[in-house]
mmCIF file of C-alpha atoms and ligand atoms in Angstrom:
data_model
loop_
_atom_site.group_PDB
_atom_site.id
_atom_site.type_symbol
_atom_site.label_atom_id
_atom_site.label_comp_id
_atom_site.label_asym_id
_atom_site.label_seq_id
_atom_site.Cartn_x
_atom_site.Cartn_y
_atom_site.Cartn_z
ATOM 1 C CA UNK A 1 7.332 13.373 -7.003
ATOM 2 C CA UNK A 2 4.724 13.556 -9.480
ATOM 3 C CA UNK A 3 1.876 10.927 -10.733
ATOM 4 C CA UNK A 4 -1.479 9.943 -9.845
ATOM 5 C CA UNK A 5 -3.451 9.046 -6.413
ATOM 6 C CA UNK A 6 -5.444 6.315 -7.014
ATOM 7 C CA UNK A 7 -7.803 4.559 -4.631
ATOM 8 C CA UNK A 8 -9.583 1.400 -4.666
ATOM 9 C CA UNK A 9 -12.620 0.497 -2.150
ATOM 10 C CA UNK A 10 -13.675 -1.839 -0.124
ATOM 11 C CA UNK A 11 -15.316 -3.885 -3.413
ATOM 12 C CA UNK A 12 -12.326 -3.300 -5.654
ATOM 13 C CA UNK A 13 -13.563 -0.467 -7.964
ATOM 14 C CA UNK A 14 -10.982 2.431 -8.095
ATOM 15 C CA UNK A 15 -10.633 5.737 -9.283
ATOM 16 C CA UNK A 16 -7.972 8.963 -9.823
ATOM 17 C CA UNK A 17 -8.648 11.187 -6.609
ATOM 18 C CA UNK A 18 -9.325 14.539 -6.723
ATOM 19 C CA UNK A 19 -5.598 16.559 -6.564
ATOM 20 C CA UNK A 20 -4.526 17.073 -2.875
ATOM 21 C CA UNK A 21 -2.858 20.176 -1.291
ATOM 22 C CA UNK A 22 0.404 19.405 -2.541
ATOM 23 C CA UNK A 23 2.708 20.716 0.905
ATOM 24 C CA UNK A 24 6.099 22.360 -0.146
ATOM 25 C CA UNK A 25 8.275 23.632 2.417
ATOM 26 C CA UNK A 26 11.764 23.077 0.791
ATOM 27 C CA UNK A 27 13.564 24.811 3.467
ATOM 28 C CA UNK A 28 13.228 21.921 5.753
ATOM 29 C CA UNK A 29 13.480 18.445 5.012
ATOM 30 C CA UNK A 30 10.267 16.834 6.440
ATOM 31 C CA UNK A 31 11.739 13.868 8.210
ATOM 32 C CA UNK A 32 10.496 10.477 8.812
ATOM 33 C CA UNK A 33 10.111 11.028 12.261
ATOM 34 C CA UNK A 34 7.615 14.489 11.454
ATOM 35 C CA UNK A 35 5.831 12.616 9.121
ATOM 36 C CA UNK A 36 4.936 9.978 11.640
ATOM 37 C CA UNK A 37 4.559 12.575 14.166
ATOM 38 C CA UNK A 38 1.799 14.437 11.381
ATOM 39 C CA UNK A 39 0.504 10.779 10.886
ATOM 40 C CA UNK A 40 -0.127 9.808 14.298
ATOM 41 C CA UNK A 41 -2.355 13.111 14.503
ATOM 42 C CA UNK A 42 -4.393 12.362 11.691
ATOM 43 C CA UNK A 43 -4.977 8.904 13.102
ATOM 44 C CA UNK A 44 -6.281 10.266 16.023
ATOM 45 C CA UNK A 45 -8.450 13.065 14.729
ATOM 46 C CA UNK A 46 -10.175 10.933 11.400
ATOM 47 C CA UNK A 47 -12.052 7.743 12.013
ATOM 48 C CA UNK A 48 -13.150 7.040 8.596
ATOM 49 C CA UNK A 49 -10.519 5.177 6.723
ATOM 50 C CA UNK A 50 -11.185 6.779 3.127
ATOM 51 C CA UNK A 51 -10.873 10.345 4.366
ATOM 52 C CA UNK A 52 -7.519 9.066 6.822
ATOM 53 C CA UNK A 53 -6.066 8.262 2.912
ATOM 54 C CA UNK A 54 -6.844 11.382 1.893
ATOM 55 C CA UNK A 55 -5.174 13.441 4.448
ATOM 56 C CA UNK A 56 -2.387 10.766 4.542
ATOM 57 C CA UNK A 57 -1.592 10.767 0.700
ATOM 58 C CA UNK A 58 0.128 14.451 0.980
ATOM 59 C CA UNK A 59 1.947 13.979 3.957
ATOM 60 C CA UNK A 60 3.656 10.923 1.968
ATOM 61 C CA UNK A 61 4.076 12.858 -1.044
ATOM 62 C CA UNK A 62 5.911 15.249 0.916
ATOM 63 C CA UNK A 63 8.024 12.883 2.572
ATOM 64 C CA UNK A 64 8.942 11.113 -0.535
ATOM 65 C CA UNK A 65 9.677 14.572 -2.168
ATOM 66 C CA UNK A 66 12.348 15.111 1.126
ATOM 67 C CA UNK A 67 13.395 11.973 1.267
ATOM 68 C CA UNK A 68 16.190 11.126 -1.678
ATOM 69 C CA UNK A 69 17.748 8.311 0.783
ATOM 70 C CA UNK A 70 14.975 6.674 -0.142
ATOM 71 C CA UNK A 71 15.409 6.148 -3.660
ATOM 72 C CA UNK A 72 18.610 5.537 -3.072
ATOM 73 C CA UNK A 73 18.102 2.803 -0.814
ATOM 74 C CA UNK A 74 19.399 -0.424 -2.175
ATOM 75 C CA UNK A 75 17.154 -2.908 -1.825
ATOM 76 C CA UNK A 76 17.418 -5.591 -3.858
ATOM 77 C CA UNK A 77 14.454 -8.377 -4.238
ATOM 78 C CA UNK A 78 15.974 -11.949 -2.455
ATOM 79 C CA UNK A 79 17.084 -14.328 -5.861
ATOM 80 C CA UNK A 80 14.768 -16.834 -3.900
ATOM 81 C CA UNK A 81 11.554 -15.598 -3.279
ATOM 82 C CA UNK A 82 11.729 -12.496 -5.629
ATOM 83 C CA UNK A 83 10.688 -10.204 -3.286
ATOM 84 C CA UNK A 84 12.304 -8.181 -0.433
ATOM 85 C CA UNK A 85 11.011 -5.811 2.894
ATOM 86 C CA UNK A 86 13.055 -3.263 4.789
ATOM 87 C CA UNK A 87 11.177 -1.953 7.580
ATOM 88 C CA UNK A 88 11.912 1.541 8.224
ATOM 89 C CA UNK A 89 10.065 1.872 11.525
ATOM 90 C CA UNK A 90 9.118 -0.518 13.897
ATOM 91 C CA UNK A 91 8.000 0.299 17.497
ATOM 92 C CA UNK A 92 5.895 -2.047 20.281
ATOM 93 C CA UNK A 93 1.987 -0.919 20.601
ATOM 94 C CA UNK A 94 2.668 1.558 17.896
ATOM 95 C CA UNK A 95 1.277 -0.608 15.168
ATOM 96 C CA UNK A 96 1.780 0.625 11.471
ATOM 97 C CA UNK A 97 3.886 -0.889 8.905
ATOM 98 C CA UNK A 98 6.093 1.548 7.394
ATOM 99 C CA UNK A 99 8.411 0.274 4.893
ATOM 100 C CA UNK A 100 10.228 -0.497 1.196
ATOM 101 C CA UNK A 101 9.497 -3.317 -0.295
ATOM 102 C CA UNK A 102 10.941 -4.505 -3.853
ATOM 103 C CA UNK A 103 9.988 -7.215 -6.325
ATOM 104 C CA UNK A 104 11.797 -9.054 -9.026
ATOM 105 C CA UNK A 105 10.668 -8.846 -12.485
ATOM 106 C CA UNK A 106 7.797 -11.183 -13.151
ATOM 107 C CA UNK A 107 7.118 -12.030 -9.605
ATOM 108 C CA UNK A 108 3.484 -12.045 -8.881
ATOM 109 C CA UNK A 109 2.014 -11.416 -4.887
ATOM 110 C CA UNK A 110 -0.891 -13.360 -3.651
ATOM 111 C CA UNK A 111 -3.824 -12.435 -3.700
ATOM 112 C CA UNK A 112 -4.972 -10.671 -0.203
ATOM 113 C CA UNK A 113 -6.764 -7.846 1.162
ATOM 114 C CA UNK A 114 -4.454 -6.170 4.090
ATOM 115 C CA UNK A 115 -7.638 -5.527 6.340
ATOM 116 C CA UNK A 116 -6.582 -2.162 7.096
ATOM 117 C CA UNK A 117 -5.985 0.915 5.823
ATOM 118 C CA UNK A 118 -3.143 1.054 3.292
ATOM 119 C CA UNK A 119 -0.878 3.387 0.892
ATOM 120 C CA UNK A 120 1.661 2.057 -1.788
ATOM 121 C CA UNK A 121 4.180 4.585 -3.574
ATOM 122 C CA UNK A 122 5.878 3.401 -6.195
ATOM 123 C CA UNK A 123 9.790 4.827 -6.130
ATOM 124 C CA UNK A 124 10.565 2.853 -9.149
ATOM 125 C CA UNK A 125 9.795 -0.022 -11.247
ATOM 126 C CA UNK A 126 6.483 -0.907 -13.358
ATOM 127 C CA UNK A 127 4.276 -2.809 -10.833
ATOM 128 C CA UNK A 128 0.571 -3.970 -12.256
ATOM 129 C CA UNK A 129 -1.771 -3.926 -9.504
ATOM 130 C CA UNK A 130 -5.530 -6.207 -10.109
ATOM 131 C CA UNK A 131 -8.237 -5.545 -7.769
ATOM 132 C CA UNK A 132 -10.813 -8.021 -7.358
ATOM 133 C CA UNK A 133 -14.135 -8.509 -5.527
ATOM 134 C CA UNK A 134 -15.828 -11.043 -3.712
ATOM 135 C CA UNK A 135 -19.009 -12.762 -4.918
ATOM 136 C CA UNK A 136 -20.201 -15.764 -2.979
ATOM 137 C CA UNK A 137 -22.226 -17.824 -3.847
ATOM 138 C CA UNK A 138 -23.254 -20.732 -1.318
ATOM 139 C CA UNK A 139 -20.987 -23.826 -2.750
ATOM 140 C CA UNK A 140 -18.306 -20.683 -2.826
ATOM 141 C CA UNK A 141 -18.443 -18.636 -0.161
ATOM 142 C CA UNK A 142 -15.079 -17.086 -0.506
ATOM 143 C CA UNK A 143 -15.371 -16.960 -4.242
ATOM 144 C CA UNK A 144 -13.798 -13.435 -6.008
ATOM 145 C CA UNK A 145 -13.721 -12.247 -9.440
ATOM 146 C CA UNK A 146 -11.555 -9.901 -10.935
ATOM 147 C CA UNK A 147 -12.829 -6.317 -11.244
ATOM 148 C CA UNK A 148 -9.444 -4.646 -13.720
ATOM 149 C CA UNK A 149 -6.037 -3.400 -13.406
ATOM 150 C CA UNK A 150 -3.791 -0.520 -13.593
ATOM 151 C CA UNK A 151 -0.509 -0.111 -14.157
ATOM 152 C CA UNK A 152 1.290 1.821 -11.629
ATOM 153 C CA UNK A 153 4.767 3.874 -12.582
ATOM 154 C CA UNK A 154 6.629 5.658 -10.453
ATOM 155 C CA UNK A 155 5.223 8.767 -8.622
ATOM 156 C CA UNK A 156 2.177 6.965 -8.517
ATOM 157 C CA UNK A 157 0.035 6.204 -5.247
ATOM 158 C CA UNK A 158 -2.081 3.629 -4.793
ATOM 159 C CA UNK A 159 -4.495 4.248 -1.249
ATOM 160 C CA UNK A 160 -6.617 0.499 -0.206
ATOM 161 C CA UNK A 161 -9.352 0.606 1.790
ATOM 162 C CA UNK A 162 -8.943 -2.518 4.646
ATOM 163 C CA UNK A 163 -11.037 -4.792 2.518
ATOM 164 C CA UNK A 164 -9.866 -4.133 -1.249
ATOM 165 C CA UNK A 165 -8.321 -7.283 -2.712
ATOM 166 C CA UNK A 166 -5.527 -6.841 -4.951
ATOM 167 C CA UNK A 167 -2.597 -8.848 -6.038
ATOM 168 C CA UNK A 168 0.388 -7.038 -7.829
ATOM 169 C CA UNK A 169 3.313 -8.335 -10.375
ATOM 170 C CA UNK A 170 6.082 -6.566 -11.350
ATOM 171 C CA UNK A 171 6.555 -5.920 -14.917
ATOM 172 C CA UNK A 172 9.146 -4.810 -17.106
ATOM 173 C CA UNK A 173 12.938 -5.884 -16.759
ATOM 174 C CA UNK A 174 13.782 -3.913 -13.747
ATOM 175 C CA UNK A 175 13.053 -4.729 -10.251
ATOM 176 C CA UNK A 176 9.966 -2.423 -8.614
ATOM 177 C CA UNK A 177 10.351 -0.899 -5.438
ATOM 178 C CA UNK A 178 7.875 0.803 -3.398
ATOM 179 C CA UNK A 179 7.011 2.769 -0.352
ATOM 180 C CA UNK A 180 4.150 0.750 1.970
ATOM 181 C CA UNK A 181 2.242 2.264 4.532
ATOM 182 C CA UNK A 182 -0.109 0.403 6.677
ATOM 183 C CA UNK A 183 -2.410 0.848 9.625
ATOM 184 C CA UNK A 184 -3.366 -1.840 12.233
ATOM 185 C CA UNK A 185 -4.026 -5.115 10.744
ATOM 186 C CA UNK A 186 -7.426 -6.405 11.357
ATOM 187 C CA UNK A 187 -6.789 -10.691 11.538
ATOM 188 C CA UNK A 188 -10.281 -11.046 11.514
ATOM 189 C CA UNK A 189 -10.697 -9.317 8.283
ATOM 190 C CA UNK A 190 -7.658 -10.041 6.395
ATOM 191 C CA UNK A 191 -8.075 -12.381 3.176
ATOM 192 C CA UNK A 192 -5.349 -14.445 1.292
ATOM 193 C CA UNK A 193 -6.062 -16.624 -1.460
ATOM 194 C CA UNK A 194 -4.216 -19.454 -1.504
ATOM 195 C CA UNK A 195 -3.394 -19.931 -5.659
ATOM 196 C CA UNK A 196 -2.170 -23.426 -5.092
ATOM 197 C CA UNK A 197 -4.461 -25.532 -3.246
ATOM 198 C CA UNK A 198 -7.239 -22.759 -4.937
ATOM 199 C CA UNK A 199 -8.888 -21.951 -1.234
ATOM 200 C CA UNK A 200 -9.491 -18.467 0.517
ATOM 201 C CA UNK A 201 -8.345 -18.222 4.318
ATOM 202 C CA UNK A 202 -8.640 -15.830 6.484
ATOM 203 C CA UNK A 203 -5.598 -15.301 8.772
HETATM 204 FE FE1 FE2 B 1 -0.955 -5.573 -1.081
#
């Protein structure tokens, strides 16, 4: 799997990261289970949540590159809500989010921050990612403005810092589907913009 590593900060500004040590081992499929295994160590060993991404990032290339049931996963966003999670790990007072998440064509996400850590692959699909940043002012306190957008294709990894706002939308006339990874969700931290009644909560 080829493409770019992006990552976006903590204000919204983002940037192409330098190329990682691409790891290739074909003669054994690097399971799910290894790469959580790899994961777990790196969460343990690095504190600071840019250079976690960085280490992270080719460990998940590698899995995706030994992974083809992913792509071939059929998930298929719900004809309601135009969007659709499988989780592909789950385990009590382990707490990361790992899985594959799809979006109709033209659906758009809120607006949110996912106050932690976070990694998005993109297996397939067009998905159009805007980062924004907050500036208060004292009638506003919660008051963002956009900062710019990429366009992610597939191969493509997009690494958030915990307080980087974004808000994606799938383009094209296929449905996206990506690979999430996140840490531990800080509540206290994490920001949704609520594009209906036009208020910022924190959840
Ligand atoms: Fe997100």
């Amino acid at each position: 799997m080829t493409g770019k590593d992006w990552l976006v900060t903590d204000d919204g500004q983002y940037h192409v990261c330098e190329a990682t040590n691409h790891i290739e081992d074909l003669t054994h499929p690097y399971r799910l289970y290894r790469f959580l295994t790899d994961l777990e160590d790196v969460l343990e060993q690095i504190s600071d949540d840019s250079l976690r991404l960085q280490a992270i990032c080719p460990l998940v290339r590698r899995l995706l590159d030994s992974s083809s049931w992913l792509e071939i996963a059929l998930l298929e966003p719900d004809s309601e809500t135009g969007w659709a999670v499988q989780t592909l790990y789950d385990e009590p007072f382990f707490p990361l989010t790992v899985q594959l998440v799809a979006w109709a064509p033209g659906a758009v996400s809120p607006i949110h921050n996912h106050a932690s850590w976070g990694l998005v692959a993109l297996l397939g699909g067009q998905e159009k990612n805007t980062f924004w940043q907050r500036s208060p002012i004292p009638k506003f306190p919660d008051k963002i403005q956009t900062v710019g957008d990429i366009l992610l294709a597939p191969g493509d990894v997009l690494c958030l810092m915990p307080d980087a706002i974004h808000h994606v939308e799938a383009l094209g006339d296929e449905p996206t589907i990506s690979f999430n990874l996140y840490g531990e969700t800080d509540y206290a931290r994490r920001f949704e913009f609520n594009q209906i009644q036009g208020t910022a909560e924190n959840f």
